[in-house]
Structure formats: structure tokens, C-alpha cells
Coordinates of C-alpha atoms in Angstrom, one line a residue:
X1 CA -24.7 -2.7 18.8
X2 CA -22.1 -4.3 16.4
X3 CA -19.0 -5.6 17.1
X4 CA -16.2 -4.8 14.9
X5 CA -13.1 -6.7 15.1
X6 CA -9.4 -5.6 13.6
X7 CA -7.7 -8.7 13.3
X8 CA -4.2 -8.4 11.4
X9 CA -1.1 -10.7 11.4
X10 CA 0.9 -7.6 10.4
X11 CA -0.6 -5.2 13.1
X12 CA -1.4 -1.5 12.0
X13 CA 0.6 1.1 13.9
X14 CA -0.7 2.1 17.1
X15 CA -1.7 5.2 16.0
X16 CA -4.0 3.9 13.5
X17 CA -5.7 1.4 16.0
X18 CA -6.2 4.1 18.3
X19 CA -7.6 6.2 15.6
X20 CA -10.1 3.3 13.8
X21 CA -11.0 2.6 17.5
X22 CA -12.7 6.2 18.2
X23 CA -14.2 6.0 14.9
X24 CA -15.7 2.9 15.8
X25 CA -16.9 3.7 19.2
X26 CA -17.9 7.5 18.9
X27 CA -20.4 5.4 16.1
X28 CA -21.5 3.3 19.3
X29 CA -19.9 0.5 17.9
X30 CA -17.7 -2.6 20.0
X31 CA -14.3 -2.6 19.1
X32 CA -12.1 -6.0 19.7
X33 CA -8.4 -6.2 18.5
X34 CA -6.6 -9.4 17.5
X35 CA -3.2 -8.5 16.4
X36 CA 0.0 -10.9 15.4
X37 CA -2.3 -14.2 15.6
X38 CA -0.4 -17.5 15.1
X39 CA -3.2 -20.0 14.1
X40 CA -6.5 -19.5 12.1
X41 CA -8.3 -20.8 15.9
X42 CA -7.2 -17.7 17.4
X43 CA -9.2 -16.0 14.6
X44 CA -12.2 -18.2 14.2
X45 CA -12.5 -17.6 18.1
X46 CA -11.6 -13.9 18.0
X47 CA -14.6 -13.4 14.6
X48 CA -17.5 -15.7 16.1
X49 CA -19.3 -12.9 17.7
X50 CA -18.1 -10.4 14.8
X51 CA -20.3 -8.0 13.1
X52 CA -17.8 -6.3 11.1
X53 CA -14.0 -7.8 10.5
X54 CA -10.8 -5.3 9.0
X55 CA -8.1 -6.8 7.7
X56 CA -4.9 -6.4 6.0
X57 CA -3.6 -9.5 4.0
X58 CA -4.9 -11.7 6.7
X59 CA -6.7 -14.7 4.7
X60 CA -9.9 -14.9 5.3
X61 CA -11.6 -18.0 3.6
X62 CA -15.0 -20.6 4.0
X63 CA -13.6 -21.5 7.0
X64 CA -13.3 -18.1 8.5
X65 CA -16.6 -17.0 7.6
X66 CA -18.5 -20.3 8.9
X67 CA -17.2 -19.6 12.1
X68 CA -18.6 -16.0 12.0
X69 CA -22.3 -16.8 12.0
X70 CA -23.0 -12.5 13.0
X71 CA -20.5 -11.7 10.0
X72 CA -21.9 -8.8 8.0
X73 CA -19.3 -7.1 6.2
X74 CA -15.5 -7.7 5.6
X75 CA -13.1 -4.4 4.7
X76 CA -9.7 -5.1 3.2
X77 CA -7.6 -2.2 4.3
X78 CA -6.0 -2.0 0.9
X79 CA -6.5 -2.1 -2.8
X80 CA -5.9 -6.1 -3.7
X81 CA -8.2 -8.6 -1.8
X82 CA -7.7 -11.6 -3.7
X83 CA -7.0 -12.9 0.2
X84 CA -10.5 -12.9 0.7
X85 CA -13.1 -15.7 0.0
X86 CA -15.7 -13.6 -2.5
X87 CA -17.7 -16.4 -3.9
X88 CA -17.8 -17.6 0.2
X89 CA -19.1 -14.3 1.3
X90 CA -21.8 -14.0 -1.2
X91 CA -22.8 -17.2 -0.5
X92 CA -23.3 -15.9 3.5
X93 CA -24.5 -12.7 2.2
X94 CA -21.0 -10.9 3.5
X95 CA -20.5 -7.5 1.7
X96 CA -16.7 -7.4 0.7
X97 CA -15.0 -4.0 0.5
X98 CA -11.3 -2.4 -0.1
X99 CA -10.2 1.0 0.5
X100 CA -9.4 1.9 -3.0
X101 CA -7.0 5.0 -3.2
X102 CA -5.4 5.1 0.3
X103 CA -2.5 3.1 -0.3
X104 CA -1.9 4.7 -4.0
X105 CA 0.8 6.9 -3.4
X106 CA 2.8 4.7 -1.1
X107 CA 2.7 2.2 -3.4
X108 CA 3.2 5.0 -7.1
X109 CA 6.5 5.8 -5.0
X110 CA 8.1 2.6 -4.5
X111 CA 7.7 1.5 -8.3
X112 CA 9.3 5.0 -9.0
X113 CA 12.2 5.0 -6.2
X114 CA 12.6 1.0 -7.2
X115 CA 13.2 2.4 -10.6
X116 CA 15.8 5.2 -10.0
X117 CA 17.2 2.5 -8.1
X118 CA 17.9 -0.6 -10.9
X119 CA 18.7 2.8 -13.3
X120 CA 21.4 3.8 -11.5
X121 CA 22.8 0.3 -10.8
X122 CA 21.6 -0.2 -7.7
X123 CA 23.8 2.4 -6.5
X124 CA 27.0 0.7 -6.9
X125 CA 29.2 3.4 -7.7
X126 CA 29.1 2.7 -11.5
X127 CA 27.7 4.7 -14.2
X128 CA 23.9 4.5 -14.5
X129 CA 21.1 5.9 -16.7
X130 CA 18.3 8.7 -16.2
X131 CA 14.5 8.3 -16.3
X132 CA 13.9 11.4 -17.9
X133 CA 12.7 11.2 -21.8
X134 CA 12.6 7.2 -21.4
X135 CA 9.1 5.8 -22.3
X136 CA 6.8 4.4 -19.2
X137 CA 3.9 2.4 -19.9
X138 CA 1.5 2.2 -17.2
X139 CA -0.5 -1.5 -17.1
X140 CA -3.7 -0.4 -15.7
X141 CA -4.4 3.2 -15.0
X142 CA -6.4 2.9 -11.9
X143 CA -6.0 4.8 -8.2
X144 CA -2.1 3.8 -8.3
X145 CA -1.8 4.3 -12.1
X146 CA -2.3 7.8 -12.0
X147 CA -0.5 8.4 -9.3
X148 CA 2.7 6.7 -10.7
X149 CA 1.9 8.7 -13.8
X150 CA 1.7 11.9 -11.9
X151 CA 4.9 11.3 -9.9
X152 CA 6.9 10.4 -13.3
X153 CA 6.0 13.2 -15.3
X154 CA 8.0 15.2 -12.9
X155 CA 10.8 12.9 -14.1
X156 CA 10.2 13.8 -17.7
X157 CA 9.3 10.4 -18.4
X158 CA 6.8 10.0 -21.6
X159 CA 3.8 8.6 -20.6
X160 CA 1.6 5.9 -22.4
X161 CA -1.3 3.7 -20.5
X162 CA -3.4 0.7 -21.2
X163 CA -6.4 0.1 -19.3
X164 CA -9.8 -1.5 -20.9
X165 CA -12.1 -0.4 -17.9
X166 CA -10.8 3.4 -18.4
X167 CA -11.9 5.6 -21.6
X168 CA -9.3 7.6 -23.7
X169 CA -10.3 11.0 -22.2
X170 CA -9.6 9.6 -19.0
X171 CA -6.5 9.0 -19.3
X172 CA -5.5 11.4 -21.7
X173 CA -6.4 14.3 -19.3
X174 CA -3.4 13.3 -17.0
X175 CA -1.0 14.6 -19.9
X176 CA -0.7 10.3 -20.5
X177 CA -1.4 8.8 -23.9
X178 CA -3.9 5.9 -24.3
X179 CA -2.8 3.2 -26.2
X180 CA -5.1 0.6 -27.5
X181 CA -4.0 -2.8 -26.6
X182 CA -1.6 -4.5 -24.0
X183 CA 0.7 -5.3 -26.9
X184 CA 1.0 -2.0 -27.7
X185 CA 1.9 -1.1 -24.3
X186 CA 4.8 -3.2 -24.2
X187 CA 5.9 -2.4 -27.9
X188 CA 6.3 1.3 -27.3
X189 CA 7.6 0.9 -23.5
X190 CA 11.3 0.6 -22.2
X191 CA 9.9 0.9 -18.7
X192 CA 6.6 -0.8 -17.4
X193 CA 4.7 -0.6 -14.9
X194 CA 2.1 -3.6 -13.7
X195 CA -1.1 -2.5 -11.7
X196 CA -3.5 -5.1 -12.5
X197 CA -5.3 -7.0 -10.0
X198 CA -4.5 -10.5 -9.6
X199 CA -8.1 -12.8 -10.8
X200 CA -8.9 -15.6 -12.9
X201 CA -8.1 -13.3 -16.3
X202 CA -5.0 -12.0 -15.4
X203 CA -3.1 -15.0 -13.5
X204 CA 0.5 -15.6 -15.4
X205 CA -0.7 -13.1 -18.0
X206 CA 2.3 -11.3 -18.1
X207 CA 4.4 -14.1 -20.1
X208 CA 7.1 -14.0 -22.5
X209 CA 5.4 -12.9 -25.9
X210 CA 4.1 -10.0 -24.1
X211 CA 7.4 -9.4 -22.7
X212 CA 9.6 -9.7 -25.7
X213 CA 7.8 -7.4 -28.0
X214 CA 9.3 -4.7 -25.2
X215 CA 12.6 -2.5 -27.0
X216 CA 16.0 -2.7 -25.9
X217 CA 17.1 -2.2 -22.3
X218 CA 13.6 -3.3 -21.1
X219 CA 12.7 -2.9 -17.6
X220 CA 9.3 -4.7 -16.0
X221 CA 8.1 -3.1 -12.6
X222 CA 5.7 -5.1 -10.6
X223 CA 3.6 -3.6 -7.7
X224 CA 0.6 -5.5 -8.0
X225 CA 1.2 -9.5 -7.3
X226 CA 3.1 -12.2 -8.4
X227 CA 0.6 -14.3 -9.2
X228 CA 0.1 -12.0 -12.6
X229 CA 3.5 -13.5 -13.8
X230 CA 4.1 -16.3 -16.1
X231 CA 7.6 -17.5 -14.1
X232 CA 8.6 -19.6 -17.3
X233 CA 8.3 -16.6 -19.6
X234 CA 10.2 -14.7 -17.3
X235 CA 13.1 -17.1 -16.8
X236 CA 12.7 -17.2 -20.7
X237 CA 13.0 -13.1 -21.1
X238 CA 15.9 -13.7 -18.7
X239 CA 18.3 -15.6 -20.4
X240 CA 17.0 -15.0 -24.0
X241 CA 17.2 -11.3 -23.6
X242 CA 20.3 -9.9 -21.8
X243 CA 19.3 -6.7 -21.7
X244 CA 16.1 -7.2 -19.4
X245 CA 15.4 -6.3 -15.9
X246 CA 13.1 -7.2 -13.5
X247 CA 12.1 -5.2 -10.2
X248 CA 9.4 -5.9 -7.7
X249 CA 7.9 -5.6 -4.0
X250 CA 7.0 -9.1 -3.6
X251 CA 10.0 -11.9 -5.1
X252 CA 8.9 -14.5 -8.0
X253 CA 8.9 -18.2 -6.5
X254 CA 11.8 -18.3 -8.9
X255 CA 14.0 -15.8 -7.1
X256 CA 16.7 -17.9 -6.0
X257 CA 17.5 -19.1 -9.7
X258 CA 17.1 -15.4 -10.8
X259 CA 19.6 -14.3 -8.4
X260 CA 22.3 -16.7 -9.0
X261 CA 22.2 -16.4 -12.7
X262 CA 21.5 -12.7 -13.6
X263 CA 23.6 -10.7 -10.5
X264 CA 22.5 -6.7 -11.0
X265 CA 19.0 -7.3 -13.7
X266 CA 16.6 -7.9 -10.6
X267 CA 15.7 -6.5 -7.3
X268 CA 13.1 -7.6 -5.1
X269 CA 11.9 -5.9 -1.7
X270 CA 12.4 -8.6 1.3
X271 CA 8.8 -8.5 1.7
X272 CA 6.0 -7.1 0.2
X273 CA 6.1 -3.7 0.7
X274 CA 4.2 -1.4 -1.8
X275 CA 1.9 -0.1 1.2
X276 CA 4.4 0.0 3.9
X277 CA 4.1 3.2 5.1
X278 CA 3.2 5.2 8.2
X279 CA 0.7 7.3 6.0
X280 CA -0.5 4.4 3.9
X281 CA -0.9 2.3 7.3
X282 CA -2.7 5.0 9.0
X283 CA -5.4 5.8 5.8
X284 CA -6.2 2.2 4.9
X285 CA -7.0 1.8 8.5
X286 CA -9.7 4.6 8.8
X287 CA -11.1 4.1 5.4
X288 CA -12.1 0.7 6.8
X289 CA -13.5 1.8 9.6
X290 CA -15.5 4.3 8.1
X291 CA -16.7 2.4 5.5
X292 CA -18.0 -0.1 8.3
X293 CA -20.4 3.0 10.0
X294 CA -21.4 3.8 6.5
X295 CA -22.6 0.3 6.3
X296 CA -24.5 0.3 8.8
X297 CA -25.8 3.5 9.5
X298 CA -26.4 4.2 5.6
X299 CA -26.6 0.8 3.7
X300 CA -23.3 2.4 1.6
X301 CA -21.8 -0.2 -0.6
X302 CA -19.5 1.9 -2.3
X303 CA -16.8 -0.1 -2.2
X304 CA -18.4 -3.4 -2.1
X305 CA -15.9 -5.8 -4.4
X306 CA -18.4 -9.3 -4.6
X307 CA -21.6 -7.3 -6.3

């Protein structure tokens, strides 16, 4: 019978625990719970008799996974995993998953509401502008990229998408207009909206020549992680370029500098917050867990991230 643990720092609601608990059980499974940890002992003594493990952002390393010697199968309850070890678990044989698509439209409205928010000046009582008819580009048009394309075309916002890894038809079928190269993404785009995963490719590839070919009155968005940012090209697009603005879910290392030099161009969430939602919380949650009796009662590796 296999033992599947939920261990999160950031706890999932009660709800949701109740919820991946029956799924886990009525499967005949053991459940086990470790929930706002403070050491990585507590988890290496909570995983050593582990079958299965779901997570949220918990980091789960070498370290981790030697002291999990029944470790099967990992689930990120989330899209991004880069907190997992994937050259570690394939080493062990681990199966890596995420729960594509359950956090998407949590995470398609904050980039949106984030936006009506820096366009209207933060609501400050002073004269802001509208979305509609301003150009969006979407940077990657996976689960969240349609969805932020779908929620801004009820803005009347003109859509344009880059995304190597998705054909033109693709995209063009959600009324969005394919564009060639990142370049030309940020050249046609006043508004821009990052959803790329964070890997050894992308890391700081958001700098300042990519940046600066934007038009006037430029706005980045950034939903996905910081780690994609080239800080020194931002601080660059900063002060060379007054009319930029920068909005995110999870603050640059550079934020303190930002805010004391360029009050009303930035706003960053206190934490990161793109999946911080009851619903978002709750689907993650049982994705995991069902991909875990899929697993092993199948051999499904959907999902699996470290092919």
C-alpha cells in the first residue's frame, strides 16, 4: 500500500487536504500530512517512508530524495517546478510531475487586475488610462497564456503571442495573432505579458535590448519568476526610459532601489501570489493527488516534467 505524503510550508486550505485525503484513501492509499515545517529534518523524517510526496513550492533537492529511499513519484501542485531537483530524481528514477492548467486562471487574472491597476495609477485618485485597443503581447502562450488572452479580449485589448513550442494555428484560433520572434513581440507591444518557465535558456533573458525595442509608455507584466529577468537591464530600462513600468507577483532582488527611485512605475505583490486563490489552492491539490493513483494504478506519466 503506498504512502503518500503532502508536505507544504504554505499549507493548502483545509478543504483541499480533506479533499486530496479521500482521494488518496478511497484509492487504498496512506495519507501523512506535514504542513508549516521549519527545518528540512522535519521533512527528511516526514519523506523516509514516502511513496508518493505533493508539494507546493517546498524545495525539494539531492538531499530530500536520498532520505526518501521508497520515493516514487514527486507532484508539484502547480505549473513552475524549478524547486524541484530533476536531474536528482532521474538519477533515483523519481517521476516528476506538475498540474499544468489548474492554477491558469488564478494566475491570467492577477496579470490582468495588476494591470488595470498600474493603468489607472494605482488608484490614486488621478487620471489613468484604459486597456481597451492598447496592444498585449503574450510571452509564451501556454495554459496561462490563453487564458490571459481570453480574459483580455473582453477588454478589447489587441492581441499578439510568441511562443516557439506552439504552431500559428494554435494560437491564431484564440482570435490572437502569432508573431514570429520574441523581438517582434516586444516591438509591436505596449503591454507584455511574461509566462515562460524559469530553466537554463531563459534565466535573465528578459534584459534591456529586448526591453527597449518596446513603444512608448511600455508596461512589462511578470507572472512567471524572477529569475527570467536580467535586473541590470531592468534598472537600465528604468532610468533610461521614463516612461516604463514594471508590475509583478514576486519583487526583483532590486526592489528597494526601484522603489526609492521610480515612486508610481512599479508594483510588486508582497509575496508571490499568482496562484493564491481558494479555487487555484483547492484544484492544484487534487490534480496531484490524482495524478499519484494514476501512477500507480495505470503507469500514467502524463504530466511527467524529467522525461
Amino acid at each position: 500500500m503506498p504512502k503518500v505524503l503532502v508536505a507544504t510550508v504554505k499549507p493548502f486550505a483545509p478543504v483541499a487536504v480533506e479533499q486530496i485525503k479521500k482521494i488518496i484513501e478511497d484509492a487504498g492509499y496512506e495519507f501523512a500530512l506535514l504542513e508549516k515545517y521549519d527545518s528540512e529534518e522535519q521533512l527528511k523524517e516526514a519523506v523516509a517512508a514516502a511513496d508518493a510526496l505533493i508539494v507546493r513550492s517546498d524545495k525539494i533537492h539531492k538531499g530530500i530524495m536520498e532520505a526518501a529511499p521508497h520515493l516514487k513519484i514527486v507532484v508539484r501542485a502547480g505549473a513552475g517546478y524549478d524547486n524541484i531537483d530533476l536531474q536528482s530524481a532521474t538519477e533515483r528514477g523519481i517521476v516528476v510531475m506538475n498540474t499544468p492548467g489548474q492554477n491558469s486562471n488564478a494566475v491570467a487574472e492577477l496579470a490582468l487586475g495588476m494591470m488595470v491597476y498600474l493603468a489607472r495609477n494605482q488608484f490614486n485618485g488621478k487620471p489613468g488610462t484604459e486597456l481597451k485597443g492598447k496592444t498585449l503581447g503574450i510571452h509564451a502562450f501556454g495554459h496561462v497564456g490563453k487564458r490571459v488572452a481570453q480574459i483580455a479580449s473582453g477588454f478589447g485589448m489587441e492581441l499578439f503571442a510568441f511562443d516557439p513550442f506552439i504552431t500559428d494555428e494554435e494560437i491564431s484560433k484564440e482570435g490572437v495573432t502569432p508573431v514570429k520572434s520574441a523581438e517582434a513581440l516586444y516591438e509591436k507591444c505596449q503591454y507584455v505579458s511574461l509566462h515562460i518557465p524559469a530553466n537554463e535558456k531563459t534565466m535573465k533573458s528578459i534584459n534591456f535590448e529586448l526591453l527597449s525595442r518596446m513603444p512608448q509608455n511600455a508596461v512589462l507584466v511578470n507572472t512567471a519568476r524572477k529569475e527570467i529577468i536580467d535586473e541590470d537591464g531592468l534598472l537600465k530600462m528604468f532610468a533610461e526610459r521614463e516612461d516604463f513600468k514594471y508590475i509583478s507577483d514576486i519583487a526583483p532582488d532590486c526592489a528597494a532601489e526601484i522603489a526609492e527611485k521610480y515612486e508610481g512605475r512599479y508594483f510588486f505583490t508582497p509575496k508571490k501570489m499568482g496562484a493564491q486563490t481558494a479555487e487555484a489552492n483547492i484544484n492544484a491539490g487534487l490534480a496531484a493527488a490524482r495524478q499519484i493513483v494514476n501512477f500507480f494504478e495505470k503507469g500514467d506519466r502524463t504530466f511527467q516534467v524529467n522525461k
